[in-house]
Amino acid sequence: MVHIRTQREIDLITASCQIVADTLELISEDIKPGATLIDIDLKAENYIRSQGARPAFKGYMGFPATLCVSVNDEVVHGIPNNRILEDGQIVGIDCGAEKEGYYGDHARTFAVGNISDDKRKLMEITQESLKKGIAAAIPDNYVSDIGHAIQSYVEGFGYSVVRELVGHGIGANLHEDPQIPNYGKPKQGYMLREGMCIAIEPMINQGVKEIKTDSDGWTVRTVDGADSAHFEHTVAITNDGPIILSQRSHNNG
Ligand code: MG
Ligand code: MG
């Protein structure tokens, strides 16, 4: 079932999104060589709880942490543990929070120290593909128009789109209908309407699109060992255009 949210609900989703956006901004200063992943995770959890919210991922399907932390060839769902960040890595950080029954979901990929031109380009193109997808999130477009915009953009650079993992509706649950694939032909699936809230989250691989899951049951990585990047925003669809709820200080303007 696809939900159409009231303004009050969108305000609550926005509040949770802002906590997540502030969390990622807060920990961004710790993304540097020598940092320990579990320390970053604890800082994020403490901040979320200080805002009267709850880490949405912790305990979700048994996931053990506040953040998903995915380094280099890890696509998503990496577990923050005692690993230490190294110069030249890229690290995807995905975070969710719930407050007063409504959810926010947001992810960014960060550079650790000095990264190669190849890694920087992958990050930039993935971030740009998210913007293309968001631009397609308008009433009377279809769900697949979002993925089509993302896929056609990134494949033009020789990158590939992960198929098995997708974006999603969001609101009173972390994951709701509809699924939002990052690929597809135009004009398929649900028609987008004002009041829908969705998380758009391209996962873009430098090499082949195929992925595998580690024996920990969570960490998803590319089968060819090539790098992968991930950016995500929670977006409200309105007749005045998409509103990025997880953009920082959304309410301060
Ligand atoms: Mg996420
Ligand atoms: Mg998500």
Tab-separated table of C-alpha atoms and ligand atoms in Angstrom:
chain	number	residue	atom	x	y	z
A	1	MET	CA	0.000	0.000	0.000
A	2	VAL	CA	1.301	3.427	-0.969
A	3	HIS	CA	0.657	6.138	1.632
A	4	ILE	CA	-0.231	9.727	0.939
A	5	ARG	CA	1.062	11.738	3.885
A	6	THR	CA	-0.576	14.708	5.552
A	7	GLN	CA	1.447	17.858	6.121
A	8	ARG	CA	1.699	16.955	9.800
A	9	GLU	CA	3.137	13.563	8.900
A	10	ILE	CA	5.584	15.152	6.459
A	11	ASP	CA	6.668	17.518	9.239
A	12	LEU	CA	7.349	14.517	11.507
A	13	ILE	CA	9.275	12.705	8.757
A	14	THR	CA	11.222	15.915	8.175
A	15	ALA	CA	12.134	16.129	11.864
A	16	SER	CA	13.593	12.624	11.793
A	17	CYS	CA	15.375	13.352	8.508
A	18	GLN	CA	16.961	16.451	10.010
A	19	ILE	CA	18.303	14.424	12.924
A	20	VAL	CA	19.852	11.988	10.465
A	21	ALA	CA	21.310	14.766	8.327
A	22	ASP	CA	22.798	16.432	11.403
A	23	THR	CA	24.182	13.072	12.530
A	24	LEU	CA	26.023	12.543	9.245
A	25	GLU	CA	27.342	16.088	9.344
A	26	LEU	CA	28.503	15.586	12.938
A	27	ILE	CA	30.430	12.411	12.184
A	28	SER	CA	31.839	13.706	8.898
A	29	GLU	CA	34.655	15.298	10.909
A	30	ASP	CA	35.660	11.813	12.122
A	31	ILE	CA	35.940	10.280	8.664
A	32	LYS	CA	39.712	10.308	8.447
A	33	PRO	CA	42.629	7.882	8.437
A	34	GLY	CA	43.011	6.124	11.789
A	35	ALA	CA	39.383	6.447	12.858
A	36	THR	CA	37.719	3.327	14.256
A	37	LEU	CA	34.320	2.479	12.812
A	38	ILE	CA	32.718	1.487	16.100
A	39	ASP	CA	33.668	4.847	17.634
A	40	ILE	CA	31.945	6.682	14.800
A	41	ASP	CA	28.885	4.487	15.265
A	42	LEU	CA	28.714	5.197	18.997
A	43	LYS	CA	28.963	8.952	18.399
A	44	ALA	CA	26.085	8.735	15.930
A	45	GLU	CA	23.942	6.708	18.310
A	46	ASN	CA	24.574	9.093	21.203
A	47	TYR	CA	23.647	12.095	19.087
A	48	ILE	CA	20.428	10.516	17.790
A	49	ARG	CA	19.334	9.587	21.304
A	50	SER	CA	20.204	13.094	22.558
A	51	GLN	CA	17.604	14.393	20.100
A	52	GLY	CA	14.861	12.231	21.581
A	53	ALA	CA	15.029	9.857	18.623
A	54	ARG	CA	15.994	6.217	18.153
A	55	PRO	CA	18.503	4.703	15.703
A	56	ALA	CA	16.214	3.072	13.139
A	57	PHE	CA	18.668	0.440	11.936
A	58	LYS	CA	19.758	-0.893	15.332
A	59	GLY	CA	17.845	-4.118	15.853
A	60	TYR	CA	16.142	-3.884	12.449
A	61	MET	CA	16.089	-7.488	11.198
A	62	GLY	CA	18.821	-8.012	13.790
A	63	PHE	CA	21.248	-5.396	12.440
A	64	PRO	CA	23.638	-4.640	15.327
A	65	ALA	CA	24.503	-0.970	14.849
A	66	THR	CA	23.278	2.576	14.290
A	67	LEU	CA	25.126	3.126	11.015
A	68	CYS	CA	25.728	1.004	7.973
A	69	VAL	CA	29.376	1.631	7.074
A	70	SER	CA	30.528	0.331	3.700
A	71	VAL	CA	34.149	0.728	2.581
A	72	ASN	CA	35.375	0.671	-1.043
A	73	ASP	CA	33.935	-2.456	-2.711
A	74	GLU	CA	31.292	-2.798	0.009
A	75	VAL	CA	28.030	-1.573	-1.507
A	76	VAL	CA	25.813	-1.215	1.575
A	77	HIS	CA	24.993	-2.752	4.975
A	78	GLY	CA	28.567	-2.972	6.257
A	79	ILE	CA	28.760	-3.403	10.031
A	80	PRO	CA	30.776	-0.825	11.981
A	81	ASN	CA	33.302	-2.789	14.047
A	82	ASN	CA	36.903	-2.319	15.156
A	83	ARG	CA	38.150	-1.776	11.611
A	84	ILE	CA	40.203	1.380	11.096
A	85	LEU	CA	39.762	3.766	8.184
A	86	GLU	CA	42.750	4.157	5.868
A	87	ASP	CA	43.877	6.975	3.638
A	88	GLY	CA	42.509	6.618	0.126
A	89	GLN	CA	39.327	4.728	0.977
A	90	ILE	CA	35.776	5.774	0.241
A	91	VAL	CA	33.170	4.996	2.871
A	92	GLY	CA	29.419	4.962	2.499
A	93	ILE	CA	27.550	5.874	5.683
A	94	ASP	CA	23.831	5.160	5.838
A	95	CYS	CA	21.754	6.275	8.812
A	96	GLY	CA	18.133	6.097	9.881
A	97	ALA	CA	16.270	7.587	12.819
A	98	GLU	CA	12.760	7.348	14.217
A	99	LYS	CA	11.084	9.974	16.363
A	100	GLU	CA	7.423	10.117	17.356
A	101	GLY	CA	6.693	7.181	15.090
A	102	TYR	CA	8.114	8.586	11.848
A	103	TYR	CA	11.324	7.761	10.040
A	104	GLY	CA	14.139	9.488	8.195
A	105	ASP	CA	16.741	7.752	6.005
A	106	HIS	CA	19.813	9.324	4.432
A	107	ALA	CA	23.236	8.219	3.180
A	108	ARG	CA	26.403	9.826	1.901
A	109	THR	CA	29.711	8.478	0.653
A	110	PHE	CA	32.799	10.176	2.087
A	111	ALA	CA	36.459	10.318	1.094
A	112	VAL	CA	39.004	9.159	3.685
A	113	GLY	CA	42.020	11.428	3.315
A	114	ASN	CA	43.276	11.676	-0.251
A	115	ILE	CA	41.451	9.485	-2.752
A	116	SER	CA	42.167	8.582	-6.364
A	117	ASP	CA	40.571	10.425	-9.255
A	118	ASP	CA	38.653	7.240	-10.111
A	119	LYS	CA	37.102	7.096	-6.657
A	120	ARG	CA	36.281	10.797	-6.638
A	121	LYS	CA	34.584	10.548	-10.009
A	122	LEU	CA	32.517	7.549	-8.871
A	123	MET	CA	31.375	9.508	-5.818
A	124	GLU	CA	30.537	12.623	-7.807
A	125	ILE	CA	28.620	10.791	-10.520
A	126	THR	CA	26.659	8.792	-7.938
A	127	GLN	CA	25.735	11.956	-6.050
A	128	GLU	CA	24.725	13.611	-9.291
A	129	SER	CA	22.627	10.569	-10.257
A	130	LEU	CA	20.683	11.007	-7.024
A	131	LYS	CA	19.904	14.586	-8.073
A	132	LYS	CA	18.687	13.296	-11.454
A	133	GLY	CA	16.486	10.754	-9.734
A	134	ILE	CA	15.060	13.351	-7.348
A	135	ALA	CA	14.303	15.687	-10.269
A	136	ALA	CA	12.142	12.922	-11.766
A	137	ALA	CA	10.162	12.534	-8.523
A	138	ILE	CA	7.230	14.725	-9.547
A	139	PRO	CA	3.481	14.143	-9.747
A	140	ASP	CA	2.272	12.319	-12.867
A	141	ASN	CA	5.680	10.735	-13.395
A	142	TYR	CA	5.982	7.023	-12.614
A	143	VAL	CA	8.229	5.250	-10.133
A	144	SER	CA	10.393	3.885	-12.933
A	145	ASP	CA	11.072	7.374	-14.291
A	146	ILE	CA	13.270	7.886	-11.222
A	147	GLY	CA	15.352	4.778	-11.874
A	148	HIS	CA	15.475	5.473	-15.583
A	149	ALA	CA	16.968	8.913	-14.919
A	150	ILE	CA	19.592	7.389	-12.615
A	151	GLN	CA	20.474	4.440	-14.836
A	152	SER	CA	20.730	6.351	-18.085
A	153	TYR	CA	22.988	8.923	-16.439
A	154	VAL	CA	25.464	6.582	-14.728
A	155	GLU	CA	25.688	4.049	-17.543
A	156	GLY	CA	26.847	6.909	-19.755
A	157	PHE	CA	30.022	6.897	-17.648
A	158	GLY	CA	30.442	3.120	-17.866
A	159	TYR	CA	29.196	2.508	-14.333
A	160	SER	CA	26.573	-0.061	-13.381
A	161	VAL	CA	23.451	-0.015	-11.219
A	162	VAL	CA	22.880	-2.571	-8.458
A	163	ARG	CA	19.601	-4.374	-9.120
A	164	GLU	CA	18.912	-6.341	-5.937
A	165	LEU	CA	18.721	-3.341	-3.592
A	166	VAL	CA	16.341	-0.463	-4.134
A	167	GLY	CA	14.887	2.697	-2.645
A	168	HIS	CA	11.527	2.675	-0.908
A	169	GLY	CA	8.561	4.480	0.468
A	170	ILE	CA	9.134	5.776	3.992
A	171	GLY	CA	7.004	7.230	6.767
A	172	ALA	CA	5.510	5.318	9.676
A	173	ASN	CA	7.865	2.478	8.726
A	174	LEU	CA	11.476	2.543	7.586
A	175	HIS	CA	10.623	0.603	4.432
A	176	GLU	CA	7.225	0.951	2.781
A	177	ASP	CA	5.757	0.558	-0.674
A	178	PRO	CA	6.570	1.350	-3.338
A	179	GLN	CA	10.013	-0.034	-4.059
A	180	ILE	CA	12.094	2.506	-5.975
A	181	PRO	CA	14.571	0.702	-8.262
A	182	ASN	CA	17.563	2.654	-9.543
A	183	TYR	CA	17.059	1.317	-13.067
A	184	GLY	CA	14.219	0.724	-15.461
A	185	LYS	CA	12.273	1.765	-18.506
A	186	PRO	CA	10.201	4.963	-18.339
A	187	LYS	CA	6.565	5.081	-17.260
A	188	GLN	CA	6.241	1.868	-15.262
A	189	GLY	CA	4.987	1.129	-11.771
A	190	TYR	CA	3.022	3.491	-9.549
A	191	MET	CA	2.174	6.971	-10.671
A	192	LEU	CA	3.774	9.493	-8.311
A	193	ARG	CA	1.418	11.781	-6.424
A	194	GLU	CA	1.639	14.702	-4.043
A	195	GLY	CA	2.102	13.534	-0.465
A	196	MET	CA	4.181	10.445	-1.229
A	197	CYS	CA	7.442	10.250	0.737
A	198	ILE	CA	10.194	8.107	-0.729
A	199	ALA	CA	13.839	7.312	-0.135
A	200	ILE	CA	15.846	7.410	-3.361
A	201	GLU	CA	19.225	5.696	-3.013
A	202	PRO	CA	21.380	4.863	-6.011
A	203	MET	CA	24.063	2.221	-5.386
A	204	ILE	CA	26.507	2.592	-8.256
A	205	ASN	CA	29.381	0.245	-9.073
A	206	GLN	CA	32.556	1.102	-10.924
A	207	GLY	CA	32.611	-2.368	-12.477
A	208	VAL	CA	29.902	-4.982	-12.946
A	209	LYS	CA	26.467	-4.682	-11.354
A	210	GLU	CA	26.568	-8.059	-9.580
A	211	ILE	CA	26.868	-8.206	-5.806
A	212	LYS	CA	27.351	-10.833	-3.102
A	213	THR	CA	26.726	-10.948	0.633
A	214	ASP	CA	29.471	-11.736	3.150
A	215	SER	CA	29.232	-14.595	5.637
A	216	ASP	CA	28.246	-12.040	8.316
A	217	GLY	CA	24.860	-12.033	6.596
A	218	TRP	CA	24.901	-8.257	6.093
A	219	THR	CA	27.832	-6.792	4.209
A	220	VAL	CA	27.012	-6.498	0.519
A	221	ARG	CA	29.979	-6.088	-1.823
A	222	THR	CA	30.710	-6.102	-5.541
A	223	VAL	CA	31.576	-9.522	-6.973
A	224	ASP	CA	34.505	-8.087	-8.944
A	225	GLY	CA	36.003	-6.136	-6.024
A	226	ALA	CA	35.547	-2.803	-7.799
A	227	ASP	CA	34.438	0.238	-5.815
A	228	SER	CA	30.836	1.186	-5.145
A	229	ALA	CA	29.214	4.428	-3.956
A	230	HIS	CA	25.847	5.177	-2.319
A	231	PHE	CA	23.905	8.386	-1.741
A	232	GLU	CA	20.370	8.604	-0.377
A	233	HIS	CA	17.804	11.258	0.361
A	234	THR	CA	14.293	11.092	1.759
A	235	VAL	CA	12.072	13.139	-0.549
A	236	ALA	CA	8.490	14.423	-0.395
A	237	ILE	CA	6.644	14.658	-3.691
A	238	THR	CA	4.633	17.863	-4.034
A	239	ASN	CA	2.870	19.722	-6.805
A	240	ASP	CA	5.569	22.374	-6.439
A	241	GLY	CA	8.321	19.807	-7.038
A	242	PRO	CA	10.333	17.396	-4.907
A	243	ILE	CA	11.360	18.529	-1.431
A	244	ILE	CA	14.530	16.936	-0.050
A	245	LEU	CA	13.586	16.348	3.576
A	246	SER	CA	17.032	15.033	4.534
A	247	GLN	CA	18.865	18.073	3.229
A	248	ARG	CA	20.389	19.774	6.258
A	249	SER	CA	18.676	22.793	7.766
A	250	HIS	CA	15.713	22.229	5.520
A	251	ASN	CA	13.529	24.127	7.975
A	252	ASN	CA	15.968	26.919	8.696
A	253	GLY	CA	15.400	28.828	5.496
B	1	MG	MG	19.439	4.360	4.108
B	2	MG	MG	16.857	3.550	2.497
